[in-house]
Tab-separated table of C-alpha atoms in Angstrom:
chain	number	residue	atom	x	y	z
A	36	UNK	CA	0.000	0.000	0.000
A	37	UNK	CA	2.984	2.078	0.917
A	38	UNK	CA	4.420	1.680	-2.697
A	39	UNK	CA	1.644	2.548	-4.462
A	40	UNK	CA	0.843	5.714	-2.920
A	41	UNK	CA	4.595	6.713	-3.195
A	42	UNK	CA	3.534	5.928	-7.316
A	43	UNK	CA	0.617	8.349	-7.154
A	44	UNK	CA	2.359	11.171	-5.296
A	45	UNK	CA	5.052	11.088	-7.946
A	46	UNK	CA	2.486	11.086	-10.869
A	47	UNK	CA	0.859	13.896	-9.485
A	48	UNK	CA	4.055	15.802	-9.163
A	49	UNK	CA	4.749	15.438	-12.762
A	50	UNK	CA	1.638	16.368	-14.588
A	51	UNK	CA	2.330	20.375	-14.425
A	52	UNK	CA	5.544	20.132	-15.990
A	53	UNK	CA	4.509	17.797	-19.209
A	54	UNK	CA	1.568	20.006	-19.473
A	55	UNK	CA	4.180	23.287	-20.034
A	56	UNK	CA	6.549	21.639	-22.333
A	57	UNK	CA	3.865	20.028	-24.730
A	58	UNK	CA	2.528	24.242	-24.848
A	59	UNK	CA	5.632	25.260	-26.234
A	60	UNK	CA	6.582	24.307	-29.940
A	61	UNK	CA	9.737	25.440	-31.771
A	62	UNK	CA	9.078	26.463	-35.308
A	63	UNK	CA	12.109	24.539	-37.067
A	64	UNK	CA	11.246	21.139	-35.271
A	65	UNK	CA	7.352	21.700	-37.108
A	66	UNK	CA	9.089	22.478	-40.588
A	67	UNK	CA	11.074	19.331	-40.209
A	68	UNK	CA	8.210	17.166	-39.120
A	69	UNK	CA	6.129	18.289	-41.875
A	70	UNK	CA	8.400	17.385	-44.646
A	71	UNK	CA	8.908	13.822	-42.639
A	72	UNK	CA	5.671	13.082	-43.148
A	73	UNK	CA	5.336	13.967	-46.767
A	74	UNK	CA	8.275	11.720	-47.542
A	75	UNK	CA	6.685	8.847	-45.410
A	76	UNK	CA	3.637	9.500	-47.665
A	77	UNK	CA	5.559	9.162	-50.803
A	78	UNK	CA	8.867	7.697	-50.432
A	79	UNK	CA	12.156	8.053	-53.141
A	80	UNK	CA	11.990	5.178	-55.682
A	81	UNK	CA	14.778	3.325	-55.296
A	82	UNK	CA	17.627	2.027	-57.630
A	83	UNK	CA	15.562	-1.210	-58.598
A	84	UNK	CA	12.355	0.528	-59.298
A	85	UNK	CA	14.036	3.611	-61.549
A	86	UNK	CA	15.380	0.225	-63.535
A	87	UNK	CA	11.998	-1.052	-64.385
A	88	UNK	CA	10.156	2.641	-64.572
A	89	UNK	CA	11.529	2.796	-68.644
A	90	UNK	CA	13.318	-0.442	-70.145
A	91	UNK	CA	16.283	1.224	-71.855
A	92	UNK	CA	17.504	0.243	-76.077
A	93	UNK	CA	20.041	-2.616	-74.260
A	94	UNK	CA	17.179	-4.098	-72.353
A	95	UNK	CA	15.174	-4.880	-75.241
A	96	UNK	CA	18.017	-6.234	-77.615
A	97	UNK	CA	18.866	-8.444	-74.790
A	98	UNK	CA	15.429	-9.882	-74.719
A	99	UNK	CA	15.236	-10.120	-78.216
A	100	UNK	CA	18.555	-12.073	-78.418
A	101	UNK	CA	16.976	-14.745	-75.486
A	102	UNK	CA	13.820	-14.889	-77.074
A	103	UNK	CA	15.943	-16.106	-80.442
A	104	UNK	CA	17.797	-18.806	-78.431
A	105	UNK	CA	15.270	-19.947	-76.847
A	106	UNK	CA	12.980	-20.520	-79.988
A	107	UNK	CA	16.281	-22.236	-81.637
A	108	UNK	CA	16.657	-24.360	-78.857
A	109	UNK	CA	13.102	-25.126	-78.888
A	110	UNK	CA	12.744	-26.523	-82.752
A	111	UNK	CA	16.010	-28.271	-81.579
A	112	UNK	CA	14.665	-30.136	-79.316
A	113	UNK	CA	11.263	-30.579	-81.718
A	114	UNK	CA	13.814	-32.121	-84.740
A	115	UNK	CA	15.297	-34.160	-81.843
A	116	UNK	CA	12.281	-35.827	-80.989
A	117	UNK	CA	11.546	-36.312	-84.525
A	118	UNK	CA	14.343	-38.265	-85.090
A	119	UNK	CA	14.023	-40.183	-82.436
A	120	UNK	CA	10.294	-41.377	-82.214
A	121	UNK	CA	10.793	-44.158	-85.054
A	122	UNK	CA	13.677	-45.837	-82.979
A	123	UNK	CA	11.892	-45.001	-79.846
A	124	UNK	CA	8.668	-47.047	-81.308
A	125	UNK	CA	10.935	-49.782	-82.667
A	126	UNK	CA	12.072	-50.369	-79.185
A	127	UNK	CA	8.917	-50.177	-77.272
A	128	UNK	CA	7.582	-52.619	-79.748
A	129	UNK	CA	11.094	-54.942	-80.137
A	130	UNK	CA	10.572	-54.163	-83.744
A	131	UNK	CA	14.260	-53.240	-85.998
A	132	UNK	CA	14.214	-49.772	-85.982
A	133	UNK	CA	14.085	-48.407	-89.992
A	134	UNK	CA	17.247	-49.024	-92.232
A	135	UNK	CA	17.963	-47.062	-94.997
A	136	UNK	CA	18.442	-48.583	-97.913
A	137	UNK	CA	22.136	-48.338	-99.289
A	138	UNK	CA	22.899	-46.263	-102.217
A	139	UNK	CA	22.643	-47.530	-105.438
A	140	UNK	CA	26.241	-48.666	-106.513
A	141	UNK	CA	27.878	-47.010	-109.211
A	142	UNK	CA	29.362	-49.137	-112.034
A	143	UNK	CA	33.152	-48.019	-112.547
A	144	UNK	CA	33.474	-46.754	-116.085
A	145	UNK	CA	34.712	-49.254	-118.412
A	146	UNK	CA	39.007	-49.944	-118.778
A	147	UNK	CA	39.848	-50.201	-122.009
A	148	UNK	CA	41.917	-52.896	-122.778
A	149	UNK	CA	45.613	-52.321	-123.393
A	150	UNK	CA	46.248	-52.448	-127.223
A	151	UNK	CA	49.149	-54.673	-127.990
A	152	UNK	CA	52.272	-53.044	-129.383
A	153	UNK	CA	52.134	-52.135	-132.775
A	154	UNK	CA	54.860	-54.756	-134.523
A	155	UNK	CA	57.569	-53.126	-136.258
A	156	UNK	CA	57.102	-52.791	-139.866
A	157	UNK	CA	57.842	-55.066	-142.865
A	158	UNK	CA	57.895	-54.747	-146.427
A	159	UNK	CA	55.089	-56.622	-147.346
A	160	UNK	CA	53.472	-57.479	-151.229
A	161	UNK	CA	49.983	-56.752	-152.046
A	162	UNK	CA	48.527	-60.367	-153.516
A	163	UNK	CA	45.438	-59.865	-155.200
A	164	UNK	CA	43.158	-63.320	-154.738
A	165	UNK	CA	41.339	-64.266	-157.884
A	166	UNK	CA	38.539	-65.309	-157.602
A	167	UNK	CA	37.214	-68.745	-157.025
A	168	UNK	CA	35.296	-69.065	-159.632
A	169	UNK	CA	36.343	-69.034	-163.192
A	170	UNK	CA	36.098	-65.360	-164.110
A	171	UNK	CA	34.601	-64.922	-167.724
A	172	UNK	CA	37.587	-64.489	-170.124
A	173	UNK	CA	40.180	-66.286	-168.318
A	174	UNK	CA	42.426	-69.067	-169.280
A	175	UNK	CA	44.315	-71.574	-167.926
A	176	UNK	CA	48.229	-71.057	-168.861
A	177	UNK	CA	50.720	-74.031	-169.657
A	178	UNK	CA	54.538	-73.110	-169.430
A	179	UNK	CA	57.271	-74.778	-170.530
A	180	UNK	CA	60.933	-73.166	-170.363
A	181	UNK	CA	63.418	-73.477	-173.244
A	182	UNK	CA	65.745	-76.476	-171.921
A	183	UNK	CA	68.319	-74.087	-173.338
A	184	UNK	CA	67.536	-71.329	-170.747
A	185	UNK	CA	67.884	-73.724	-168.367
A	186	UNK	CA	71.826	-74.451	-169.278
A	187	UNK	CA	72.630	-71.173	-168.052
A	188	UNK	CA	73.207	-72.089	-164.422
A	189	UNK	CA	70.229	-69.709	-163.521
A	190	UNK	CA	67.894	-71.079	-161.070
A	191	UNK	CA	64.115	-70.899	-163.348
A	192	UNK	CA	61.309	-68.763	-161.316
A	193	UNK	CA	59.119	-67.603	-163.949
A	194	UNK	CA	55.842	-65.319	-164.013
A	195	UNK	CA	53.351	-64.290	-166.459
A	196	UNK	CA	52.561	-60.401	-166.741
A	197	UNK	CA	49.750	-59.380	-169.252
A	198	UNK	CA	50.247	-55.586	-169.206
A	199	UNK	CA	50.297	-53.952	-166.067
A	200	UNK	CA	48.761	-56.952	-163.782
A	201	UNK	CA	51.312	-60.107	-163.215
A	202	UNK	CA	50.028	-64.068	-161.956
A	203	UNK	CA	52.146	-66.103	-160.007
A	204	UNK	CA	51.531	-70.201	-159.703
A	205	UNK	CA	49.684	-70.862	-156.921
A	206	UNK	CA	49.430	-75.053	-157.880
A	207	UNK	CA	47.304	-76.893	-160.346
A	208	UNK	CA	43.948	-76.823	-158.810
A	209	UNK	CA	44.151	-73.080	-157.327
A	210	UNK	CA	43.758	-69.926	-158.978
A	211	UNK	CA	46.900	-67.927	-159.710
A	212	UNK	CA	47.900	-64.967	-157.391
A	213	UNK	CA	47.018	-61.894	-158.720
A	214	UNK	CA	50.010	-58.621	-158.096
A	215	UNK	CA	50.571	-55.366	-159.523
A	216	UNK	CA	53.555	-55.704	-162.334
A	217	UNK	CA	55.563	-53.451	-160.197
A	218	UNK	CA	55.656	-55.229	-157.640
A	219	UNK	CA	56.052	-58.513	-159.140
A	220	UNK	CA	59.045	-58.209	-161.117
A	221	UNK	CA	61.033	-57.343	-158.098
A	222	UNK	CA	60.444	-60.306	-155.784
A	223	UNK	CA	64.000	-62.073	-155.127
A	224	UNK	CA	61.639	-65.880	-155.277
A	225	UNK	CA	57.683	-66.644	-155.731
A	226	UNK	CA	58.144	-69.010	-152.897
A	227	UNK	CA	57.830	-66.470	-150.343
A	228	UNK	CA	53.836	-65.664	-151.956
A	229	UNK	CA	52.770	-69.154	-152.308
A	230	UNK	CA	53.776	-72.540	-151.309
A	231	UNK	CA	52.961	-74.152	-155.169
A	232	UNK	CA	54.651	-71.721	-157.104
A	233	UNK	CA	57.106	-72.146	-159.942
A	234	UNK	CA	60.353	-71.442	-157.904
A	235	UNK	CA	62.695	-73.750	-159.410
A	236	UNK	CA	60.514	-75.592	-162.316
A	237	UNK	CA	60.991	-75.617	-166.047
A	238	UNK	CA	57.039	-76.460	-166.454
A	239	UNK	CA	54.013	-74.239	-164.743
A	240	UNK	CA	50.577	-73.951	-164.788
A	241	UNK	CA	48.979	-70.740	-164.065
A	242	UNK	CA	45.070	-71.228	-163.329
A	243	UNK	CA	42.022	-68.541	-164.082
A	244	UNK	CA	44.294	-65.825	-165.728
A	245	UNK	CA	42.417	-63.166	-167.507
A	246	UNK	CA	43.667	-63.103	-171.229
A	247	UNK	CA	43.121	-59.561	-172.913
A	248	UNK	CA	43.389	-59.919	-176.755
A	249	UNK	CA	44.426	-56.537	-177.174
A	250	UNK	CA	47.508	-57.217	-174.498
A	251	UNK	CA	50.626	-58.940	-174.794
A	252	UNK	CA	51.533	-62.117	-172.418
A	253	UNK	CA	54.903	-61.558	-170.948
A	254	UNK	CA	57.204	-64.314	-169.469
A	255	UNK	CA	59.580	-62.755	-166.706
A	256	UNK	CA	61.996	-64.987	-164.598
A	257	UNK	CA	62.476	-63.148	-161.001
A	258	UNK	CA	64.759	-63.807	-158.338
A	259	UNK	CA	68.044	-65.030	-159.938
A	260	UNK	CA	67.017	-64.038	-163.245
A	261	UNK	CA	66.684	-60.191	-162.209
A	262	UNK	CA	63.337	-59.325	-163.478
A	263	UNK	CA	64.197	-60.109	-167.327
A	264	UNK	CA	62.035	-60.700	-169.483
A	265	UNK	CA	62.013	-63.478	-171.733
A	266	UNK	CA	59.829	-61.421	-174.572
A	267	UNK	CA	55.992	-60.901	-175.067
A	268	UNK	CA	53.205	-61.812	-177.162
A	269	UNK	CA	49.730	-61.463	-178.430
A	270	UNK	CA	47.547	-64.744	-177.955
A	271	UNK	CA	44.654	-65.180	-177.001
A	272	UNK	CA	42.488	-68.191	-175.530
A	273	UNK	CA	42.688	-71.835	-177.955
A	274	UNK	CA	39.802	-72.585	-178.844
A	275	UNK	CA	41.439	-75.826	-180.463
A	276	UNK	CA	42.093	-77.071	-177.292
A	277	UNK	CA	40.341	-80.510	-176.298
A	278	UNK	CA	40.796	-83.451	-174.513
A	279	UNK	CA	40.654	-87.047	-176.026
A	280	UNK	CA	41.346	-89.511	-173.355
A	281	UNK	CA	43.402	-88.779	-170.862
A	282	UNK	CA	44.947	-86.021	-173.156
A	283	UNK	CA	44.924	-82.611	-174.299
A	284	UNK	CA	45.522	-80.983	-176.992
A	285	UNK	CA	45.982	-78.028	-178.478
A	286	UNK	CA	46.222	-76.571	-182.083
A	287	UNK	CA	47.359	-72.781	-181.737
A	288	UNK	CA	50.078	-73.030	-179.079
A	289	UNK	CA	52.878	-69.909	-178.873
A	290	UNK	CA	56.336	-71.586	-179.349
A	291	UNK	CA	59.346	-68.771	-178.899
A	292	UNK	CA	63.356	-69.389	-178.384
A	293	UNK	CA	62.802	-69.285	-174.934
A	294	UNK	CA	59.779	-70.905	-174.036
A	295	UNK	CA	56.142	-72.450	-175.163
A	296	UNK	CA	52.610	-71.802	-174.010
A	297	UNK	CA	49.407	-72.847	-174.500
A	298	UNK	CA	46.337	-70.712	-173.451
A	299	UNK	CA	43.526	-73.089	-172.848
A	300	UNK	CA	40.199	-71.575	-172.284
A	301	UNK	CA	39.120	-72.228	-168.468
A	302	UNK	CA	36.168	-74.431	-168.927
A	303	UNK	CA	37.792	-76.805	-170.689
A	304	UNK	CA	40.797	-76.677	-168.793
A	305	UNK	CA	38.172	-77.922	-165.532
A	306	UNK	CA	36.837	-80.223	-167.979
A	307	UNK	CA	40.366	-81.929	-168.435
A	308	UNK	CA	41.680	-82.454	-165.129
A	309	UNK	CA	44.437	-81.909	-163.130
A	310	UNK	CA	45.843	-85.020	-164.516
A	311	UNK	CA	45.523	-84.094	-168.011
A	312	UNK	CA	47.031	-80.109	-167.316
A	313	UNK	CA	50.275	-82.351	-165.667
A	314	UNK	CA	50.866	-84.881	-168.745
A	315	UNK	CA	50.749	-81.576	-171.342
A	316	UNK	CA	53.247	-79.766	-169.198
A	317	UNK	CA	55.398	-82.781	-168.583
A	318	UNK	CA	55.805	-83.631	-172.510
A	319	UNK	CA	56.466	-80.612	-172.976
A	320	UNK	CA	53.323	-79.102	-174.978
A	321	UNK	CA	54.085	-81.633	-177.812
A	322	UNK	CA	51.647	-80.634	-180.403
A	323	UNK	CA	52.816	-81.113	-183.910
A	324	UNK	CA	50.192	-77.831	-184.800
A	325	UNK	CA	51.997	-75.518	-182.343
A	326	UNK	CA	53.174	-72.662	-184.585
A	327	UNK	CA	56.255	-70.360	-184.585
A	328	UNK	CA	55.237	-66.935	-182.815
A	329	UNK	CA	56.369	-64.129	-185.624
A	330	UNK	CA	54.735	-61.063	-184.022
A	331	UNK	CA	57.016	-60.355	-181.714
């Protein structure tokens, strides 16, 4: 009881003196208070709200520049699934995923083969084949060499030339080889053109030879004999020939110094034989009717 009325007393004591000072205002402290409250009522903006009062020109290319990445890493991620849903569904259903198919395979372009070398050249003679069968105008020709020409220690390897076109033996049932005249007198033997030729034989036969009226036969021995020529001489096909037996026979043979011949159309040279053509050449053409050649 004590304590509280020491409380009272001392509250009592107190009263005048608050009452005087709260009287008395200085002028200053009111200006000061008044501008207090003002700036409690509206307060400074701070730093972080001036920022976002006005974006600024480097704000908005920033955004722009994370608005691009994220819309590339968006259809990124899109493709990405793309891709991966077929495998995704292969797996969930323990199916293969898809294979594509391999690319087509190209054929490598084509090698050429390697030519072989190109052999080094030779002089060669142009033989010109006659033709197998008889042509129209041709002839079969019997030789028989002078045995006089033959004493003169050169080796016999005759040919026939009829103006510019030479025939060389090619055997008794074979056409003669056809060659150009210039090439023909030149050859050192026949034997190198055909295996049946006259090369070293007094008597020849030269099959399917095309007799020209109009042209003179010429007799040429080659190889030893140099080319010469052993004359020439119109005839033309015997129309005397014939065969009685097993021989022939002819009426208008060419008998020279140097040699005798007997032009015997082609068909009925076939018509004699092979057998009959050797037995002329062998006797030597011995018709008692071949005449003395005086157009030479």
């Amino acid at each position: 009881m004590r304590m509280r009325a020491l409380l009272i007393a001392t509250a009592a004591l107190m009263m005048p003196a608050l009452s005087a000072h709260a009287g008395t205002v200085d002028p200053a402290q009111a200006i000061a208070q008044k501008f207090s409250e003002a700036s409690d009522e509206n307060p400074a903006p701070t730093a972080v709200q001036r920022s976002f009062d006005k974006p600024g020109m480097d704000y908005e290319e920033d955004m722009l520049q994370r608005a691009r990445v994220e819309e590339q890493e968006r259809e990124q991620h899109e493709a990405r699934q793309v891709v991966s849903k077929p495998v995704i569904e292969a797996v969930a259903s323990k199916a293969p995923a898809p294979v594509a198919p391999p690319a087509a395979a190209v054929a490598p372009p084509p090698v050429l083969a390697a030519l072989p070398p190109k052999p080094a050249a030779e002089p060669t003679v142009v033989v010109h084949g006659p033709p197998s069968n008889p042509t129209p105008g041709s002839a079969t020709v019997l030789l028989v060499l002078d045995p006089e020409v033959l004493g003169r220690g050169i080796k016999p390897d005759p040919i026939i030339c009829i103006d510019n076109s030479c025939w060389l033996s090619n055997g008794i049932g074979t056409p003669a080889l056809a060659m150009p005249r210039n090439q023909a007198v030149v050859l050192p033997t026949t034997a190198a053109s055909s295996p049946n030729s006259c090369s070293g034989k007094s008597g020849c036969i030269y099959r399917n030879v095309v007799v020209d009226p109009t042209q003179r036969i010429d007799v040429i021995e080659v190889g030893e004999g140099g080319g010469a020529s052993a004359g020439a001489y119109t005839v033309t096909a015997d129309r005397s020939c014939r065969k009685s037996g097993a021989t022939l026979s002819c009426d208008d043979g060419l008998a020279t110094q140097n040699f005798r011949i007997w032009v015997v159309p082609e068909a009925i040279a076939d018509a004699a034989g092979p057998t009959s053509l050797e037995n002329a050449v062998a006797e030597g053409l011995p018709d008692s009717d071949v005449t003395s050649a005086n157009d030479k």
